């Protein structure tokens, strides 16, 4: 059914800190490619401050300070404000209004079964202290996606349950009130490494909240330091020992970042990543050599991002104007959808001449 709808992208990030290379390989890199493909009628990228407040209610200052950082991250990776609408979630009240109606279409037990929510409750020690707002954030995410009639949501793997939840809400809404909403598809990176990039500590996910990140804005010395201290194979003690590639973060990062031509440039003695991995498995290949290669590989990707960031940093007011302008455009789009939603639910009483006339007839006739 998706094909009959214009292709529209919606995705976003929580402004809980600067964006990291996990965001980059999981979603940002793909957003830029999709934006530049020219295949999409509209691209909406949202800074999800209202969602970030659901588990940071006591620290709005963190959110407030991070919005500009996320905006700079967007612009530095190549999201182009002339093509892509970048906006701030809380400034679009229509999104909150949609959430109120969607909440009635979802059961508490359905949200409780959401595996990402489950994991995040444990991670945040929310077992007995979870704010209601946090609990319903998957529903609010459905509002964000459907408000823009998005067909495509480029995200990391952890977001799949949210997209599934959104699709269920769309089916429920359309089934109950008529075909108004569009069922979105998640767009997940093909490479396993990019779906969920591990942290530099080897933990399952690089995450702002876990402090195991390489940030897009890290200076070269910082990237170098973080890579050199990265988790590898704890059993690989001496260079001559056979090493394990699986679960070895350095190799996972190479899977995510390195390109074939970089071998000729930096490690000509290896034909490709498979050859490098084979040598590591056999033994005789030290961690330092691979880490130095990884630093070169990552710098090729990060240096142009840093350069673009420096340009935008020179005019911060302009970045705020980009967001403000994005909010205006986003609000217009969300208001269109909300109008359709309320009309379908028949809660647009004052525009409903038939309703008013029937009551005139009933009481005055
Ligand atoms: P928080 O810890 O505050 O939740 P986060 O680091 O998980 O922060 P989000 O803003 O929740 O970041 O996620 C934004 C987007 O980046 C989502 O599409 C998510 O799937 C993706 N993403 C986040 N971390 C990774 C990762 N390590 N690998 C791949 N994609 C990721
Ligand atoms: Mg997250």
Tab-separated table of C-alpha atoms and ligand atoms in Angstrom:
chain	number	residue	atom	x	y	z
A	1	UNK	CA	0.000	0.000	0.000
A	2	UNK	CA	2.980	2.285	0.567
A	3	UNK	CA	3.535	2.891	-3.141
A	4	UNK	CA	0.458	5.072	-3.569
A	5	UNK	CA	1.772	7.557	-1.012
A	6	UNK	CA	4.445	10.145	-1.767
A	7	UNK	CA	7.765	9.033	-0.281
A	8	UNK	CA	8.430	10.971	2.902
A	9	UNK	CA	11.118	10.524	5.554
A	10	UNK	CA	10.765	11.231	9.248
A	11	UNK	CA	13.353	10.383	11.841
A	12	UNK	CA	15.132	12.054	14.711
A	13	UNK	CA	17.293	11.980	17.790
A	14	UNK	CA	16.943	12.786	21.435
A	15	UNK	CA	18.881	15.904	22.475
A	16	UNK	CA	20.481	14.227	25.479
A	17	UNK	CA	24.002	15.038	24.322
A	18	UNK	CA	26.114	15.251	21.209
A	19	UNK	CA	25.633	12.663	18.500
A	20	UNK	CA	28.139	9.843	18.171
A	21	UNK	CA	29.460	7.557	15.476
A	22	UNK	CA	26.779	4.977	16.372
A	23	UNK	CA	24.137	7.482	15.292
A	24	UNK	CA	26.197	8.143	12.224
A	25	UNK	CA	26.421	4.582	10.906
A	26	UNK	CA	22.993	3.622	12.269
A	27	UNK	CA	21.018	6.478	10.801
A	28	UNK	CA	22.675	9.810	9.970
A	29	UNK	CA	24.782	8.526	7.079
A	30	UNK	CA	21.719	6.948	5.494
A	31	UNK	CA	19.643	10.094	5.984
A	32	UNK	CA	22.154	12.118	4.033
A	33	UNK	CA	22.198	9.552	1.216
A	34	UNK	CA	18.389	9.492	1.096
A	35	UNK	CA	18.223	13.280	1.152
A	36	UNK	CA	20.657	13.441	-1.754
A	37	UNK	CA	18.919	10.677	-3.732
A	38	UNK	CA	16.184	13.095	-4.763
A	39	UNK	CA	13.650	10.274	-4.423
A	40	UNK	CA	11.809	11.756	-1.477
A	41	UNK	CA	9.152	14.372	-1.639
A	42	UNK	CA	10.049	15.578	1.843
A	43	UNK	CA	12.614	14.841	4.540
A	44	UNK	CA	11.767	15.719	8.158
A	45	UNK	CA	14.402	15.372	10.875
A	46	UNK	CA	13.247	15.963	14.404
A	47	UNK	CA	15.145	16.884	17.543
A	48	UNK	CA	13.047	14.928	20.035
A	49	UNK	CA	13.256	17.182	23.091
A	50	UNK	CA	9.794	16.269	24.394
A	51	UNK	CA	10.764	12.614	24.269
A	52	UNK	CA	14.093	13.349	25.968
A	53	UNK	CA	12.187	15.048	28.793
A	54	UNK	CA	10.305	11.814	29.501
A	55	UNK	CA	13.379	10.482	31.283
A	56	UNK	CA	15.053	13.816	32.074
A	57	UNK	CA	12.219	15.782	33.649
A	58	UNK	CA	14.524	16.910	36.463
A	59	UNK	CA	17.143	18.177	34.044
A	60	UNK	CA	15.572	20.277	31.286
A	61	UNK	CA	18.799	22.268	31.135
A	62	UNK	CA	20.633	19.282	29.653
A	63	UNK	CA	18.041	19.074	26.887
A	64	UNK	CA	18.059	22.818	26.326
A	65	UNK	CA	21.837	22.879	25.967
A	66	UNK	CA	21.917	19.855	23.651
A	67	UNK	CA	19.523	21.072	20.955
A	68	UNK	CA	22.156	23.270	19.319
A	69	UNK	CA	24.704	20.430	19.520
A	70	UNK	CA	22.394	18.040	17.703
A	71	UNK	CA	21.564	20.701	15.114
A	72	UNK	CA	25.281	21.278	14.496
A	73	UNK	CA	25.779	17.514	14.210
A	74	UNK	CA	23.030	17.372	11.574
A	75	UNK	CA	24.472	20.183	9.540
A	76	UNK	CA	28.017	18.876	9.819
A	77	UNK	CA	27.183	15.422	8.472
A	78	UNK	CA	25.639	17.046	5.414
A	79	UNK	CA	21.943	17.380	6.114
A	80	UNK	CA	20.998	20.342	3.962
A	81	UNK	CA	18.395	22.772	5.319
A	82	UNK	CA	17.399	23.675	1.756
A	83	UNK	CA	16.158	20.106	1.270
A	84	UNK	CA	15.602	18.733	4.754
A	85	UNK	CA	13.264	20.207	7.344
A	86	UNK	CA	14.994	20.119	10.725
A	87	UNK	CA	12.756	20.958	13.655
A	88	UNK	CA	12.247	20.703	17.408
A	89	UNK	CA	9.498	18.371	18.625
A	90	UNK	CA	8.124	20.466	21.525
A	91	UNK	CA	7.416	23.380	19.220
A	92	UNK	CA	4.801	21.369	17.307
A	93	UNK	CA	1.837	21.038	19.708
A	94	UNK	CA	-0.058	19.007	17.099
A	95	UNK	CA	2.224	16.072	17.930
A	96	UNK	CA	1.088	16.042	21.560
A	97	UNK	CA	-2.512	16.293	20.476
A	98	UNK	CA	-2.227	13.272	18.197
A	99	UNK	CA	-0.696	11.317	21.076
A	100	UNK	CA	-3.790	11.924	23.205
A	101	UNK	CA	-5.981	10.212	20.610
A	102	UNK	CA	-3.544	7.399	19.763
A	103	UNK	CA	-3.186	6.450	23.441
A	104	UNK	CA	-6.751	5.156	23.293
A	105	UNK	CA	-5.778	2.680	20.573
A	106	UNK	CA	-3.004	0.948	22.527
A	107	UNK	CA	-3.233	-1.279	25.596
A	108	UNK	CA	-0.951	-0.957	28.592
A	109	UNK	CA	0.131	-4.577	28.194
A	110	UNK	CA	1.098	-3.934	24.578
A	111	UNK	CA	3.533	-1.212	25.618
A	112	UNK	CA	4.810	-3.408	28.451
A	113	UNK	CA	5.764	-6.045	25.889
A	114	UNK	CA	7.879	-3.619	23.830
A	115	UNK	CA	11.420	-5.058	24.113
A	116	UNK	CA	13.185	-1.699	23.713
A	117	UNK	CA	11.067	-0.097	26.415
A	118	UNK	CA	11.757	-3.121	28.646
A	119	UNK	CA	15.516	-2.785	28.166
A	120	UNK	CA	15.430	0.967	28.736
A	121	UNK	CA	13.450	0.589	31.967
A	122	UNK	CA	16.225	-1.634	33.333
A	123	UNK	CA	18.978	0.659	32.006
A	124	UNK	CA	17.383	3.679	33.704
A	125	UNK	CA	16.424	1.910	36.973
A	126	UNK	CA	12.809	2.792	36.244
A	127	UNK	CA	11.343	-0.470	37.621
A	128	UNK	CA	9.336	1.313	40.314
A	129	UNK	CA	9.818	4.963	39.358
A	130	UNK	CA	8.911	5.128	35.676
A	131	UNK	CA	7.188	8.366	34.636
A	132	UNK	CA	3.938	7.775	32.732
A	133	UNK	CA	5.323	10.017	29.982
A	134	UNK	CA	8.259	7.674	29.500
A	135	UNK	CA	5.962	4.667	29.359
A	136	UNK	CA	3.932	6.144	26.513
A	137	UNK	CA	6.833	7.480	24.461
A	138	UNK	CA	6.399	4.757	21.811
A	139	UNK	CA	2.907	6.177	21.228
A	140	UNK	CA	4.237	9.684	21.008
A	141	UNK	CA	6.767	8.406	18.494
A	142	UNK	CA	3.878	7.084	16.410
A	143	UNK	CA	2.492	10.625	16.404
A	144	UNK	CA	5.808	12.025	15.208
A	145	UNK	CA	5.971	9.574	12.331
A	146	UNK	CA	2.352	9.705	11.239
A	147	UNK	CA	2.001	13.485	11.578
A	148	UNK	CA	4.256	13.825	8.556
A	149	UNK	CA	2.679	10.881	6.700
A	150	UNK	CA	6.151	9.368	6.666
A	151	UNK	CA	6.634	6.261	4.547
A	152	UNK	CA	10.251	5.695	5.536
A	153	UNK	CA	11.983	5.888	8.903
A	154	UNK	CA	15.783	5.403	8.774
A	155	UNK	CA	16.795	4.196	12.257
A	156	UNK	CA	19.054	1.821	14.150
A	157	UNK	CA	17.838	-1.652	15.047
A	158	UNK	CA	16.717	-0.673	18.568
A	159	UNK	CA	13.908	1.336	17.001
A	160	UNK	CA	12.231	-1.569	15.169
A	161	UNK	CA	9.691	-2.202	17.956
A	162	UNK	CA	8.688	1.482	17.782
A	163	UNK	CA	8.010	1.286	14.072
A	164	UNK	CA	6.019	-1.900	14.575
A	165	UNK	CA	3.988	-0.135	17.276
A	166	UNK	CA	3.380	2.757	14.888
A	167	UNK	CA	2.174	0.418	12.162
A	168	UNK	CA	-0.303	-1.155	14.565
A	169	UNK	CA	-1.646	2.246	15.555
A	170	UNK	CA	-2.039	3.205	11.903
A	171	UNK	CA	-3.954	0.007	11.139
A	172	UNK	CA	-6.126	0.454	14.199
A	173	UNK	CA	-6.842	4.101	13.442
A	174	UNK	CA	-7.561	3.542	9.766
A	175	UNK	CA	-9.720	0.510	10.553
A	176	UNK	CA	-11.776	2.431	13.091
A	177	UNK	CA	-12.014	5.887	11.542
A	178	UNK	CA	-11.120	5.529	7.853
A	179	UNK	CA	-7.947	5.636	5.755
A	180	UNK	CA	-6.099	8.723	6.945
A	181	UNK	CA	-2.718	7.578	8.246
A	182	UNK	CA	0.192	6.062	6.353
A	183	UNK	CA	1.938	2.880	7.491
A	184	UNK	CA	5.687	3.539	7.663
A	185	UNK	CA	8.585	1.196	6.976
A	186	UNK	CA	11.763	1.199	9.032
A	187	UNK	CA	14.952	1.471	7.040
A	188	UNK	CA	17.672	-0.377	8.906
A	189	UNK	CA	21.307	-0.471	7.775
A	190	UNK	CA	22.205	-3.674	5.952
A	191	UNK	CA	25.464	-4.228	7.780
A	192	UNK	CA	25.188	-5.927	11.171
A	193	UNK	CA	27.846	-3.596	12.581
A	194	UNK	CA	25.837	-0.493	11.651
A	195	UNK	CA	22.509	-1.712	12.986
A	196	UNK	CA	23.795	-1.435	16.526
A	197	UNK	CA	27.340	-0.176	16.840
A	198	UNK	CA	28.896	-1.305	20.135
A	199	UNK	CA	30.473	1.142	22.550
A	200	UNK	CA	34.232	1.617	22.839
A	201	UNK	CA	33.911	-0.501	26.006
A	202	UNK	CA	32.632	-3.398	23.873
A	203	UNK	CA	29.129	-3.118	25.368
A	204	UNK	CA	26.258	-3.972	23.063
A	205	UNK	CA	25.325	-0.401	22.104
A	206	UNK	CA	27.162	2.862	21.899
A	207	UNK	CA	24.814	5.175	23.758
A	208	UNK	CA	24.964	8.720	25.066
A	209	UNK	CA	23.617	7.464	28.374
A	210	UNK	CA	26.359	4.850	28.773
A	211	UNK	CA	29.382	7.118	28.266
A	212	UNK	CA	31.055	4.772	25.768
A	213	UNK	CA	30.936	7.002	22.727
A	214	UNK	CA	33.128	8.499	20.061
A	215	UNK	CA	31.385	11.762	19.264
A	216	UNK	CA	31.192	13.256	15.795
A	217	UNK	CA	32.543	16.452	17.323
A	218	UNK	CA	35.515	14.819	19.077
A	219	UNK	CA	38.833	16.374	18.018
A	220	UNK	CA	41.352	14.044	16.311
A	221	UNK	CA	43.429	13.541	19.501
A	222	UNK	CA	40.313	12.427	21.369
A	223	UNK	CA	39.312	9.952	18.659
A	224	UNK	CA	42.848	8.586	18.686
A	225	UNK	CA	42.839	8.191	22.469
A	226	UNK	CA	39.452	6.467	22.464
A	227	UNK	CA	40.394	4.053	19.679
A	228	UNK	CA	43.722	3.194	21.321
A	229	UNK	CA	41.942	2.307	24.562
A	230	UNK	CA	39.181	0.350	22.851
A	231	UNK	CA	37.975	-3.061	23.907
A	232	UNK	CA	39.388	-5.896	21.770
A	233	UNK	CA	39.745	-9.610	22.485
A	234	UNK	CA	40.720	-10.034	26.162
A	235	UNK	CA	42.244	-13.440	25.278
A	236	UNK	CA	44.621	-11.880	22.723
A	237	UNK	CA	47.462	-11.115	25.125
A	238	UNK	CA	50.554	-11.458	22.955
A	239	UNK	CA	50.842	-10.562	19.287
A	240	UNK	CA	51.446	-14.191	18.338
A	241	UNK	CA	48.262	-15.421	20.095
A	242	UNK	CA	45.299	-16.280	17.872
A	243	UNK	CA	42.644	-13.568	18.267
A	244	UNK	CA	38.890	-13.461	18.088
A	245	UNK	CA	37.197	-11.141	15.606
A	246	UNK	CA	33.610	-11.703	16.740
A	247	UNK	CA	32.602	-9.357	19.532
A	248	UNK	CA	35.878	-7.480	19.038
A	249	UNK	CA	34.808	-3.843	18.829
A	250	UNK	CA	37.785	-2.769	16.695
A	251	UNK	CA	36.759	-5.174	13.950
A	252	UNK	CA	33.098	-4.230	14.307
A	253	UNK	CA	34.078	-0.593	13.746
A	254	UNK	CA	36.116	-1.611	10.706
A	255	UNK	CA	33.059	-3.461	9.398
A	256	UNK	CA	31.066	-0.259	9.826
A	257	UNK	CA	33.567	2.258	8.492
A	258	UNK	CA	36.309	0.881	6.290
A	259	UNK	CA	36.243	0.972	2.520
A	260	UNK	CA	38.090	-1.351	0.170
A	261	UNK	CA	40.380	1.346	-1.248
A	262	UNK	CA	41.655	2.201	2.225
A	263	UNK	CA	43.669	-1.024	2.304
A	264	UNK	CA	45.827	0.018	-0.654
A	265	UNK	CA	46.295	3.385	1.018
A	266	UNK	CA	47.077	2.385	4.620
A	267	UNK	CA	47.635	-1.385	4.776
A	268	UNK	CA	48.767	-2.516	1.312
A	269	UNK	CA	49.959	-5.883	2.661
A	270	UNK	CA	46.301	-6.925	3.071
A	271	UNK	CA	43.906	-7.312	0.150
A	272	UNK	CA	40.812	-6.586	2.196
A	273	UNK	CA	39.143	-6.796	5.603
A	274	UNK	CA	38.719	-10.570	5.290
A	275	UNK	CA	42.489	-10.973	4.882
A	276	UNK	CA	43.102	-8.792	7.930
A	277	UNK	CA	40.597	-10.786	9.988
A	278	UNK	CA	42.131	-14.090	8.853
A	279	UNK	CA	45.576	-12.964	10.007
A	280	UNK	CA	44.197	-11.849	13.378
A	281	UNK	CA	42.513	-15.223	13.861
A	282	UNK	CA	45.725	-17.077	12.982
A	283	UNK	CA	47.781	-14.993	15.399
A	284	UNK	CA	50.715	-12.698	14.733
A	285	UNK	CA	48.750	-9.488	14.258
A	286	UNK	CA	48.869	-6.953	17.094
A	287	UNK	CA	45.976	-4.793	18.258
A	288	UNK	CA	47.974	-1.576	17.892
A	289	UNK	CA	48.413	-2.051	14.158
A	290	UNK	CA	44.681	-2.533	13.612
A	291	UNK	CA	43.817	0.368	15.872
A	292	UNK	CA	46.135	2.679	13.933
A	293	UNK	CA	44.423	1.594	10.730
A	294	UNK	CA	41.018	2.221	12.309
A	295	UNK	CA	42.093	5.728	13.334
A	296	UNK	CA	43.030	6.511	9.715
A	297	UNK	CA	39.780	5.042	8.440
A	298	UNK	CA	37.646	6.997	10.902
A	299	UNK	CA	39.525	10.223	10.334
A	300	UNK	CA	38.706	10.068	6.610
A	301	UNK	CA	35.047	10.087	7.560
A	302	UNK	CA	35.254	12.507	10.484
A	303	UNK	CA	37.574	15.200	9.094
A	304	UNK	CA	35.074	16.621	6.542
A	305	UNK	CA	32.337	16.516	9.206
A	306	UNK	CA	34.547	18.549	11.550
A	307	UNK	CA	35.341	21.059	8.816
A	308	UNK	CA	31.655	21.649	8.043
A	309	UNK	CA	30.923	21.993	11.748
A	310	UNK	CA	33.531	24.739	12.090
A	311	UNK	CA	31.767	26.713	9.343
A	312	UNK	CA	28.344	26.482	10.988
A	313	UNK	CA	29.807	27.270	14.411
A	314	UNK	CA	30.734	30.693	13.057
A	315	UNK	CA	27.064	31.630	12.759
A	316	UNK	CA	25.044	30.080	15.578
A	317	UNK	CA	22.148	32.495	15.085
A	318	UNK	CA	21.791	31.126	11.587
A	319	UNK	CA	21.535	27.598	12.998
A	320	UNK	CA	18.747	28.740	15.320
A	321	UNK	CA	17.010	30.365	12.342
A	322	UNK	CA	17.263	27.092	10.412
A	323	UNK	CA	15.500	25.299	13.275
A	324	UNK	CA	12.876	27.991	13.670
A	325	UNK	CA	12.114	27.942	9.985
A	326	UNK	CA	12.005	24.125	10.094
A	327	UNK	CA	9.507	24.269	12.963
A	328	UNK	CA	7.221	26.491	10.906
A	329	UNK	CA	7.253	24.088	7.983
A	330	UNK	CA	6.863	21.033	10.211
A	331	UNK	CA	3.951	22.583	12.050
A	332	UNK	CA	2.104	23.293	8.818
A	333	UNK	CA	2.479	19.650	7.772
A	334	UNK	CA	1.431	18.288	11.179
A	335	UNK	CA	-1.569	20.617	11.317
A	336	UNK	CA	-2.809	19.210	7.986
A	337	UNK	CA	-2.667	15.678	9.373
A	338	UNK	CA	-4.279	16.631	12.674
A	339	UNK	CA	-7.135	18.265	10.772
A	340	UNK	CA	-7.649	15.046	8.773
A	341	UNK	CA	-7.447	12.963	11.963
A	342	UNK	CA	-10.046	15.051	13.775
A	343	UNK	CA	-12.319	15.053	10.757
A	344	UNK	CA	-12.057	11.253	10.506
A	345	UNK	CA	-12.849	10.931	14.224
A	346	UNK	CA	-15.645	13.432	13.752
A	347	UNK	CA	-14.391	15.650	16.553
A	348	UNK	CA	-14.333	18.712	14.322
A	349	UNK	CA	-17.758	19.767	15.590
A	350	UNK	CA	-17.748	23.352	14.439
A	351	UNK	CA	-16.872	22.455	10.856
A	352	UNK	CA	-19.512	19.735	10.784
A	353	UNK	CA	-22.501	21.507	9.253
A	354	UNK	CA	-24.446	18.243	9.025
A	355	UNK	CA	-24.113	17.694	12.782
A	356	UNK	CA	-25.132	21.235	13.620
A	357	UNK	CA	-28.104	21.138	11.241
A	358	UNK	CA	-29.306	17.810	12.666
A	359	UNK	CA	-29.346	19.379	16.112
A	360	UNK	CA	-31.121	22.441	14.830
A	361	UNK	CA	-33.736	20.096	13.362
A	362	UNK	CA	-33.959	18.092	16.579
A	363	UNK	CA	-34.454	21.073	18.891
A	364	UNK	CA	-35.911	23.756	16.702
A	365	UNK	CA	-37.723	21.671	14.120
B	1	LIG	P1	19.877	7.814	24.639
B	1	LIG	O1	20.868	7.004	25.400
B	1	LIG	O2	19.602	9.165	25.213
B	1	LIG	O3	18.640	7.039	24.274
B	1	LIG	P2	20.993	7.139	22.117
B	1	LIG	O4	22.474	7.178	21.990
B	1	LIG	O5	20.316	5.817	22.240
B	1	LIG	O6	20.613	8.115	23.290
B	1	LIG	P3	18.887	8.124	20.412
B	1	LIG	O7	18.683	9.587	20.256
B	1	LIG	O8	17.978	7.346	21.313
B	1	LIG	O9	20.405	7.888	20.876
B	1	LIG	O10	18.863	7.415	18.985
B	1	LIG	C1	18.817	8.149	17.755
B	1	LIG	C2	18.965	7.241	16.551
B	1	LIG	O11	20.273	6.682	16.492
B	1	LIG	C3	18.011	6.045	16.526
B	1	LIG	O12	17.640	5.816	15.184
B	1	LIG	C4	18.851	4.912	17.015
B	1	LIG	O13	18.406	3.674	16.516
B	1	LIG	C5	20.210	5.255	16.428
B	1	LIG	N1	21.293	4.735	17.253
B	1	LIG	C6	21.590	5.108	18.525
B	1	LIG	N2	22.641	4.427	18.976
B	1	LIG	C7	23.036	3.589	17.961
B	1	LIG	C8	24.089	2.619	17.805
B	1	LIG	N3	24.945	2.390	18.785
B	1	LIG	N4	24.193	1.962	16.622
B	1	LIG	C9	23.324	2.205	15.624
B	1	LIG	N5	22.313	3.106	15.704
B	1	LIG	C10	22.165	3.788	16.856
B	2	LIG	MG1	18.079	5.756	22.605
